CSV table of C-alpha atoms and ligand atoms in Angstrom, one decimal:
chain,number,residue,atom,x,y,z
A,73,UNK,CA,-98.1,33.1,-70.7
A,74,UNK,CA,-97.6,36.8,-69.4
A,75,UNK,CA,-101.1,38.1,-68.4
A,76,UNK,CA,-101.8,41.6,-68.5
A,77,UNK,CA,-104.9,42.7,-65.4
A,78,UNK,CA,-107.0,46.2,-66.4
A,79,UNK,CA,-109.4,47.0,-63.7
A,80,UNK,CA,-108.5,46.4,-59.7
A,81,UNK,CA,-112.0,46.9,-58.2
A,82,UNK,CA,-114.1,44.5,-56.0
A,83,UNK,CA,-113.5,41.4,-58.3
A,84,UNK,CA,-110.5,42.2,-60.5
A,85,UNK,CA,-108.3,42.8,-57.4
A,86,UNK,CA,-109.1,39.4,-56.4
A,87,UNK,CA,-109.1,37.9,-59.9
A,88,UNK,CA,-105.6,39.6,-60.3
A,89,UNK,CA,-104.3,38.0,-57.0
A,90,UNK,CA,-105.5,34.5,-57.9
A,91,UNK,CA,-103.6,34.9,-61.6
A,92,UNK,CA,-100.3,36.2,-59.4
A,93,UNK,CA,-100.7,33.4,-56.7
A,94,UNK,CA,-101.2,31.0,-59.3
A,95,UNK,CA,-97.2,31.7,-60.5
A,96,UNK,CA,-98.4,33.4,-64.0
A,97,UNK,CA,-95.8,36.5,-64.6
A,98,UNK,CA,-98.3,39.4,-64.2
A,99,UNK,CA,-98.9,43.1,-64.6
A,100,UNK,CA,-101.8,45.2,-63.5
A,101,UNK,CA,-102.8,48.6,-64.3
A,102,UNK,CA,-106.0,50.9,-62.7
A,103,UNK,CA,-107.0,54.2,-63.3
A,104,UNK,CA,-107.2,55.3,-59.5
A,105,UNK,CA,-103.4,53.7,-58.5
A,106,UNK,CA,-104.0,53.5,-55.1
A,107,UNK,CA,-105.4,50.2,-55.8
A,108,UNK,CA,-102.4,48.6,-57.1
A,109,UNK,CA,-100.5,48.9,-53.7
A,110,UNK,CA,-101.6,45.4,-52.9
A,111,UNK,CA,-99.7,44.3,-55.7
A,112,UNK,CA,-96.9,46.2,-55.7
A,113,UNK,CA,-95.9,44.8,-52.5
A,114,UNK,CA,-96.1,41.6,-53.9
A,115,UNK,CA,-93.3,43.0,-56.5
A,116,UNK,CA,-96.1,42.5,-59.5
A,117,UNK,CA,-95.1,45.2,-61.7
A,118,UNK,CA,-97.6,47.9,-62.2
A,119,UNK,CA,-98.2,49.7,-65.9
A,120,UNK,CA,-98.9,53.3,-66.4
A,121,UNK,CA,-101.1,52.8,-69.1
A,122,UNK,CA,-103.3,50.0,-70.6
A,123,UNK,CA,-101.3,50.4,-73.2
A,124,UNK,CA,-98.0,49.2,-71.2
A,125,UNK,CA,-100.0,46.2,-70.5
A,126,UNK,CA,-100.5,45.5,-73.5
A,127,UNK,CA,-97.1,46.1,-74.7
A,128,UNK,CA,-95.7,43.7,-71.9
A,129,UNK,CA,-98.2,41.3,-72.0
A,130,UNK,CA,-99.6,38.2,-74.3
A,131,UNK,CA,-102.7,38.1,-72.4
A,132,UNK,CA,-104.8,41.3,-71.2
A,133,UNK,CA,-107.7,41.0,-68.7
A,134,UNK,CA,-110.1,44.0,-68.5
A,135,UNK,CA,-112.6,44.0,-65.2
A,136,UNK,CA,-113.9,47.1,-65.7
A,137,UNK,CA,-117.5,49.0,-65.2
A,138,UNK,CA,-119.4,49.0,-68.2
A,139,UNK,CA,-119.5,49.0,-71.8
A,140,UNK,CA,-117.6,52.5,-72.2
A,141,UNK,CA,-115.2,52.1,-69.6
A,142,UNK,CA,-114.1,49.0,-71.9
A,143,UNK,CA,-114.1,50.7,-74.8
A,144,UNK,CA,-111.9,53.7,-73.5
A,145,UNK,CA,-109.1,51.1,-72.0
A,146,UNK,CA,-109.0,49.3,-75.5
A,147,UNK,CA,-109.5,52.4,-77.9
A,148,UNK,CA,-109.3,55.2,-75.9
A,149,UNK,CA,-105.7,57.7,-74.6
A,150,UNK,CA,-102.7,54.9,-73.9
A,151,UNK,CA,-105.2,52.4,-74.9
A,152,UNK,CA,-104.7,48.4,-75.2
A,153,UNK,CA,-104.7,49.0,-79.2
A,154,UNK,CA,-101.4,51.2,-78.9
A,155,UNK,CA,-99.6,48.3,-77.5
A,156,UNK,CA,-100.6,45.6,-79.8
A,157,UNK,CA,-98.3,42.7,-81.1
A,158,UNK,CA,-98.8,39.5,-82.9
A,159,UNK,CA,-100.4,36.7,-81.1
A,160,UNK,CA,-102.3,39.7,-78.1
A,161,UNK,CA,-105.4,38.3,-76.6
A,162,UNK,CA,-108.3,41.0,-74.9
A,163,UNK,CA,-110.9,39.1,-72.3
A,164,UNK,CA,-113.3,41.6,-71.5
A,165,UNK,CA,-114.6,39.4,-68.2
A,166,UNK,CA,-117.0,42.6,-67.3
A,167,UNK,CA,-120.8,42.3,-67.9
A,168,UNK,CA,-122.3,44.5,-70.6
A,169,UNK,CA,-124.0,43.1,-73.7
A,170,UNK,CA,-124.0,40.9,-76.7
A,171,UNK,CA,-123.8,44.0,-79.3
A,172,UNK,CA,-120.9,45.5,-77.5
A,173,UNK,CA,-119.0,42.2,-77.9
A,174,UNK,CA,-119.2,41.8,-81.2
A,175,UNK,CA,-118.3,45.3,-81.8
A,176,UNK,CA,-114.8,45.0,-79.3
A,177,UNK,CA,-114.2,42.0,-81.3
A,178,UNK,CA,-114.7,43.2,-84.8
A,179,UNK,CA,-112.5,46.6,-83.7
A,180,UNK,CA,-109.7,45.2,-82.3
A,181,UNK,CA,-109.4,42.5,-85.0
A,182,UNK,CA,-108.4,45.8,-87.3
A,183,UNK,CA,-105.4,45.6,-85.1
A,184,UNK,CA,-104.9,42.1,-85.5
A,185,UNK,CA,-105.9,41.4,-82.0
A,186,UNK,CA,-108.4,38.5,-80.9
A,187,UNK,CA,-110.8,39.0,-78.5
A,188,UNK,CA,-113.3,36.6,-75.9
A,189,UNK,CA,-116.2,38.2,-73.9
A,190,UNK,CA,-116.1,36.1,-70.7
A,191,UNK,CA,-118.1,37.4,-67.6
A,192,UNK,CA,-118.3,35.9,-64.4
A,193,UNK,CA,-120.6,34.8,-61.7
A,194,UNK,CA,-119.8,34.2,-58.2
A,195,UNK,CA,-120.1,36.9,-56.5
A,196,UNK,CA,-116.5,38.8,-54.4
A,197,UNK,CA,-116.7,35.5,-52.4
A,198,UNK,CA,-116.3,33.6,-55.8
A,199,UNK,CA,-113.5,36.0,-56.8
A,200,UNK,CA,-111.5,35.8,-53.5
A,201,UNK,CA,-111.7,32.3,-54.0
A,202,UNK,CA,-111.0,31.4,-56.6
A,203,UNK,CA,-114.7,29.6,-57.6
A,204,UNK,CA,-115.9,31.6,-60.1
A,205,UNK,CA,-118.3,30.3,-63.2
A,206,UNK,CA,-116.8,32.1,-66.3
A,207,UNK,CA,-119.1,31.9,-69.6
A,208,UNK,CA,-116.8,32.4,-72.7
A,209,UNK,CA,-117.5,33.3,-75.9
A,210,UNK,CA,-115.1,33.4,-79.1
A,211,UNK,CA,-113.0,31.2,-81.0
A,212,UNK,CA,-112.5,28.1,-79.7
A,213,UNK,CA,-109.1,27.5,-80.6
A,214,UNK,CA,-108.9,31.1,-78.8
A,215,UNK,CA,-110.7,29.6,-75.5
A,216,UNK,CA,-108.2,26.6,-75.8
A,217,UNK,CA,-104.9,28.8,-75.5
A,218,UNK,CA,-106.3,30.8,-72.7
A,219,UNK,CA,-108.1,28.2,-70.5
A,220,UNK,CA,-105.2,27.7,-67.7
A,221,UNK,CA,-105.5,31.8,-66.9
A,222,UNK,CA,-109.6,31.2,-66.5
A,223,UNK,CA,-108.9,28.6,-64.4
A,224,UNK,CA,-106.9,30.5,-61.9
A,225,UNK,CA,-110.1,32.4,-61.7
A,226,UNK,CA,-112.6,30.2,-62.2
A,227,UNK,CA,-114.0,26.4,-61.0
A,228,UNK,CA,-116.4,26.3,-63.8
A,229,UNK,CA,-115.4,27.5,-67.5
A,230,UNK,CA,-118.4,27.1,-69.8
A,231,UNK,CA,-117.6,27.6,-73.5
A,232,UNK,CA,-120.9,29.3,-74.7
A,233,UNK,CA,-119.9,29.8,-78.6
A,234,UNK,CA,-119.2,32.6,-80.6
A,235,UNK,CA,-118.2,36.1,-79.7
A,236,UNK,CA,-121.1,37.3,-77.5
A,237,UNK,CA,-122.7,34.4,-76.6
A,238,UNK,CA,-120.7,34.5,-73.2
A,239,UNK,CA,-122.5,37.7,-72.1
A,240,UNK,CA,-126.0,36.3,-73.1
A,241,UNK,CA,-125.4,33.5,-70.9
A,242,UNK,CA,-124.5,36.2,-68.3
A,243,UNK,CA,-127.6,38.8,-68.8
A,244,UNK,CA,-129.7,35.0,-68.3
A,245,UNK,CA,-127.8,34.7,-65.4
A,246,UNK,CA,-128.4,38.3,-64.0
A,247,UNK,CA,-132.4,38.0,-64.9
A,248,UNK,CA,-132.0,35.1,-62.0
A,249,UNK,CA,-130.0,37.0,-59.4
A,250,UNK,CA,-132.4,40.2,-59.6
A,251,UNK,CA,-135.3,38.2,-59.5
A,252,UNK,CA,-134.0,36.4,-56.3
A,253,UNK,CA,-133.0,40.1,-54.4
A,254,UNK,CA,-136.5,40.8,-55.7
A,255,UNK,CA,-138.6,38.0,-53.8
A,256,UNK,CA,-136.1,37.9,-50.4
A,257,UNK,CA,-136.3,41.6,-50.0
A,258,UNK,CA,-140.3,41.4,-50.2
A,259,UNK,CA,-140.8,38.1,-48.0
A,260,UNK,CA,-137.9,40.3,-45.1
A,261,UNK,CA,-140.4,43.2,-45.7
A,262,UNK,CA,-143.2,41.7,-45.3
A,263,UNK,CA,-141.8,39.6,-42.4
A,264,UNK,CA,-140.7,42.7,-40.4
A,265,UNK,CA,-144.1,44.7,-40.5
A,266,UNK,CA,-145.9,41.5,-39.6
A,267,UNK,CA,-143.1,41.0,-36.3
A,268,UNK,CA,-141.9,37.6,-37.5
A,269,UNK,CA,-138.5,36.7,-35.8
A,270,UNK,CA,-135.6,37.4,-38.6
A,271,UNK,CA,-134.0,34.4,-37.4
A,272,UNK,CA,-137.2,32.3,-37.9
A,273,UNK,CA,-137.9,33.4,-41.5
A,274,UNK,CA,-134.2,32.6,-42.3
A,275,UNK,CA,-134.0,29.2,-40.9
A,276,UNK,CA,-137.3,28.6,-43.2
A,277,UNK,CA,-135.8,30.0,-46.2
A,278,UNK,CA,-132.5,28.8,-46.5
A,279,UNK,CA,-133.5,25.0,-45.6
A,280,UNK,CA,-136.3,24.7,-48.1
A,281,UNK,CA,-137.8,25.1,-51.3
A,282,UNK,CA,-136.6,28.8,-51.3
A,283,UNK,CA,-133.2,28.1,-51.0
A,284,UNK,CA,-130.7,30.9,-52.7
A,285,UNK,CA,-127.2,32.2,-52.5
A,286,UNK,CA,-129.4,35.5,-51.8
A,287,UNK,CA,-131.1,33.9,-49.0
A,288,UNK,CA,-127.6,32.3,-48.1
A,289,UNK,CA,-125.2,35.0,-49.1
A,290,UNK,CA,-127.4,38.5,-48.8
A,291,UNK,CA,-129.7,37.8,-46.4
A,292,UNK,CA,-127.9,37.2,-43.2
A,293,UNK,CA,-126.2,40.6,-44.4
A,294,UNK,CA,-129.6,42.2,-44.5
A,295,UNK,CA,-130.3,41.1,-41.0
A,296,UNK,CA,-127.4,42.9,-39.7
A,297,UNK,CA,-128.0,46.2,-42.3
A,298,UNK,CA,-124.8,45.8,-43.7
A,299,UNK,CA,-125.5,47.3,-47.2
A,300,UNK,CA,-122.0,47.9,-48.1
A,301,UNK,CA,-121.3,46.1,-51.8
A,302,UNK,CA,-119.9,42.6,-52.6
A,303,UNK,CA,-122.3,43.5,-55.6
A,304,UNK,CA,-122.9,47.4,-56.6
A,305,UNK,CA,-126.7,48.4,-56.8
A,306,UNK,CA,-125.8,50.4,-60.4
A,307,UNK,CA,-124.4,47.3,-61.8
A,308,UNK,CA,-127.3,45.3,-61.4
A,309,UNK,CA,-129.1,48.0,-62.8
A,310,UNK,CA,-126.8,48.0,-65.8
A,311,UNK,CA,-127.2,44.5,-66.1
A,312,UNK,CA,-130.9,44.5,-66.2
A,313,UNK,CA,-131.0,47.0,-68.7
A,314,UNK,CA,-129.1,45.0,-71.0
A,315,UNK,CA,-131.0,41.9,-70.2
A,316,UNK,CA,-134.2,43.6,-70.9
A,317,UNK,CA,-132.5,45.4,-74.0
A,318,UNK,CA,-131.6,41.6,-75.4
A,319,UNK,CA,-135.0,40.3,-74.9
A,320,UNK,CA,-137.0,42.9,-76.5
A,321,UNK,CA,-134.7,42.5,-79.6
A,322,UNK,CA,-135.9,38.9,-79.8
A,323,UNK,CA,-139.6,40.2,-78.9
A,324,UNK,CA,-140.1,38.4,-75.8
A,325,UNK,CA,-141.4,40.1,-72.8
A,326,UNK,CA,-139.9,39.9,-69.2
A,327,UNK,CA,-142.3,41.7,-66.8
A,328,UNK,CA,-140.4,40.7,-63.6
A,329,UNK,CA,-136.8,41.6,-65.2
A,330,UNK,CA,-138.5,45.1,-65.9
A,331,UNK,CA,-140.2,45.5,-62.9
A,332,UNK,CA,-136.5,44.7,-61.1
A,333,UNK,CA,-134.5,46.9,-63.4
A,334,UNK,CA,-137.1,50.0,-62.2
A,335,UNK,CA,-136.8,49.5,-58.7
A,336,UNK,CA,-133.0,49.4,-59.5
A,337,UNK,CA,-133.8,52.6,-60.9
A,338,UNK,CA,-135.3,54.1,-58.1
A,339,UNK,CA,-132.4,53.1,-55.7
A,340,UNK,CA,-130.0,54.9,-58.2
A,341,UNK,CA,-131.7,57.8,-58.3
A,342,UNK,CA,-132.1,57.8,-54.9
A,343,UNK,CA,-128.1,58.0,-54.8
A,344,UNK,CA,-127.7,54.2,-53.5
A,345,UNK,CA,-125.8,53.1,-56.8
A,346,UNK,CA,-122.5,52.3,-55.1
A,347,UNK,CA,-124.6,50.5,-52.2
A,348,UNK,CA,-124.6,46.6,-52.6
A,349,UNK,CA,-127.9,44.6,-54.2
A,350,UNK,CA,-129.3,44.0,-50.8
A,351,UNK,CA,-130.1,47.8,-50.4
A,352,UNK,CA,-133.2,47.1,-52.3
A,353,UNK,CA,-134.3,46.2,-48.9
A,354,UNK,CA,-133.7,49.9,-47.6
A,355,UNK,CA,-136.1,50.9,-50.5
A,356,UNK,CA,-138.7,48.6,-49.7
A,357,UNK,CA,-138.1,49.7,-45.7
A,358,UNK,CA,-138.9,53.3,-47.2
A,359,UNK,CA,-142.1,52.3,-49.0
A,360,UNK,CA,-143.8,50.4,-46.1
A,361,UNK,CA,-143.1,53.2,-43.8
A,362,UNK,CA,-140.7,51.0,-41.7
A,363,UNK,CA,-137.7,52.6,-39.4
A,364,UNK,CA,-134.0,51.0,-39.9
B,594,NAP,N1,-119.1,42.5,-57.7
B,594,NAP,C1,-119.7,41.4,-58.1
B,594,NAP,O1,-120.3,40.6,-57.3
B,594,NAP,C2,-119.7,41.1,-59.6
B,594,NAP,C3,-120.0,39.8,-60.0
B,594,NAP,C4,-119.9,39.4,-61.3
B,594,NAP,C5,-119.7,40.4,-62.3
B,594,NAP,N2,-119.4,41.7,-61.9
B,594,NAP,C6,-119.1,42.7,-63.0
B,594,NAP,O2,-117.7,42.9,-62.9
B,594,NAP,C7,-117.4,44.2,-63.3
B,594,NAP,C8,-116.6,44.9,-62.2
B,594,NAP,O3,-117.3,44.9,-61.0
B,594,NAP,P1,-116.7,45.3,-59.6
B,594,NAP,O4,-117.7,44.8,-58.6
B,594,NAP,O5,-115.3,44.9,-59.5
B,594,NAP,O6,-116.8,46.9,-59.7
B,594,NAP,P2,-115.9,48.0,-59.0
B,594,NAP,O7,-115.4,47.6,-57.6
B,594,NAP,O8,-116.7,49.3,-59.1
B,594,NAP,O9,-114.6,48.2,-59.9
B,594,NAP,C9,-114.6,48.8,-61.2
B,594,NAP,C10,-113.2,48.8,-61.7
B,594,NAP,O10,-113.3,49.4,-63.1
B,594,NAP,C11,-112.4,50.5,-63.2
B,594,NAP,N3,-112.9,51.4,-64.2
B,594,NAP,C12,-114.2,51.8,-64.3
B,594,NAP,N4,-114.4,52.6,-65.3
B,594,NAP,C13,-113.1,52.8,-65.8
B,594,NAP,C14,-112.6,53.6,-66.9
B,594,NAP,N5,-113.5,54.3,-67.7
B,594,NAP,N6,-111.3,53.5,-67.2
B,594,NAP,C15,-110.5,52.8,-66.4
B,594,NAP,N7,-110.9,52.0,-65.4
B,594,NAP,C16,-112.2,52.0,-65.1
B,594,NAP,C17,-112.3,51.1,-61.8
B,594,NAP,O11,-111.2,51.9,-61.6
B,594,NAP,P3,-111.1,53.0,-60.4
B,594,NAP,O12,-110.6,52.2,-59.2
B,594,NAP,O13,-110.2,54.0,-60.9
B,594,NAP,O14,-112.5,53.5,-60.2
B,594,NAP,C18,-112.3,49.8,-60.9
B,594,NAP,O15,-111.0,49.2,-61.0
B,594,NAP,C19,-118.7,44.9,-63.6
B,594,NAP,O16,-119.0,44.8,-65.0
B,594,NAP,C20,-119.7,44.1,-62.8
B,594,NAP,O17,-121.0,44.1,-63.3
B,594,NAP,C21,-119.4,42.0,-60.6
């Protein structure tokens, strides 16, 4: 099965490799080409358009940003659609919503292509090795045929049922992980203005009932104020908007996810987007009147 990669950022790059190390015949393609040196090394051929990869593939991958980005490698300029044959498969495994699912699927099915939303969790660890939890949603049959590639990727491959239902298990997901930032950032706050040993504080957290991959994962990077990303600060943000988008549809109100997706907000705006999650801390630093 020749699999197509859109989208060589923090996780596709090591999605990609994962797919090439695992002996599938790949090609990638990204917008900003410096990226695909890696690769290229490697001899994986790289595309000059998505729609090359399309053309040369029967399976294409897209880890992009957001909801537009997708839509413009699929529809837009040398998009996935110009390259279409019988049989193509699209996997969006970015996170954007329900809606936009269903709409990718019902478009590119005008060009007789079928189409999976399947996001991941995992964090860049997960992707570099390989351990990634990947929530599908499409036709089964669909799932079936492409199931060896998401295992490259992936230790656990939930099929969540129809198209979209892999991004709602996602947005659940993301309501968890904000949440998470939200309560380590405030106890490492709190713990700093009230001269409790770092060390202390993280030896209690990460052996007890607060227990986390953030305590686990982000935390020891907050004690060394390394904010770089694993996990971009405007991608949370985007997720949380989703997740609150999805719940207000269904009328159910989520306080904390709001409360989250404004402090998200606020680190945006304060031009910290392309920081990692953890730099919620550095706004939390800011409003207690604490030096870095
Ligand atoms: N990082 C994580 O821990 C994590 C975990 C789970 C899920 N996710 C999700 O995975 C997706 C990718 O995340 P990431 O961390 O890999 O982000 P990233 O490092 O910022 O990479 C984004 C990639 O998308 C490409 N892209 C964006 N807009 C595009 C457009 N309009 N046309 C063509 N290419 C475009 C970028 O190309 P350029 O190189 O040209 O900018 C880059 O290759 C996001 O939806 C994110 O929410 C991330």
């Amino acid at each position: 099965m020749r699999v197509g990669f859109i989208g060589l950022g923090i996780m596709g790059s090591a999605m990609a490799m994962n797919i090439h190390k695992k002996g599938f015949p790949l090609i990638v393609y990204n917008r900003t080409r410096s990226k695909t040196e890696p690769f290229a090394k490697l001899g994986v051929p790289v595309a000059n358009s998505p729609r090359e990869v399309a053309e040369k593939s029967d399976v294409v991958i897209d880890m992009v940003t957001d909801a537009p980005d997708v839509e413009e490698v699929l529809f837009g300029r040398d998009g996935v659609v110009y390259g279409a044959h019988p049989g193509l498969i699209v996997i969006d495994m970015s996170t954007n919503s329900p809606e936009y699912a269903r709409y990718f699927a019902k478009r590119l099915a005008e060009y007789g292509i079928e189409f999976l939303d399947a996001p991941v969790t995992g964090s860049d660890i997960g992707a570099r090795q390989g351990t990634l939890t990947i929530m599908v949603g499409g036709k089964r049959e669909v799932f079936e045929r492409v199931k060896p590639v998401l295992e490259a990727m992936g230790k656990t491959i939930v099929y969540a049922g129809d198209v979209g239902s892999g991004q709602m298990l996602k947005l659940l997901n993301q309501i968890v992980v904000g949440l998470n930032m939200l309560a380590v950032v405030e106890a490492m706050a709190l713990a700093k203005k009230a001269s409790i040993d770092m060390d202390k504080l993280f030896t209690v957290l990460s052996t007890g009932g607060a227990n986390s991959f953030t305590v686990q994962y982000y935390m020891p990077k907050m004690m060394k104020g390394d904010y770089e990303p694993g996990f971009k600060a405007a991608h949370l943000k985007k997720d949380l908007k989703y997740a609150v988008e999805m719940a207000n549809k269904l009328g159910v109100p989520l306080p904390g996810t709001a409360l989250t997706l404004e402090l998200y907000n606020a680190l945006v705006a304060k031009g910290l987007g392309d920081k990692g999650t953890q730099a919620l801390l550095r706004l939390y630093h800011e409003l207690s009147g604490i030096k870095e």
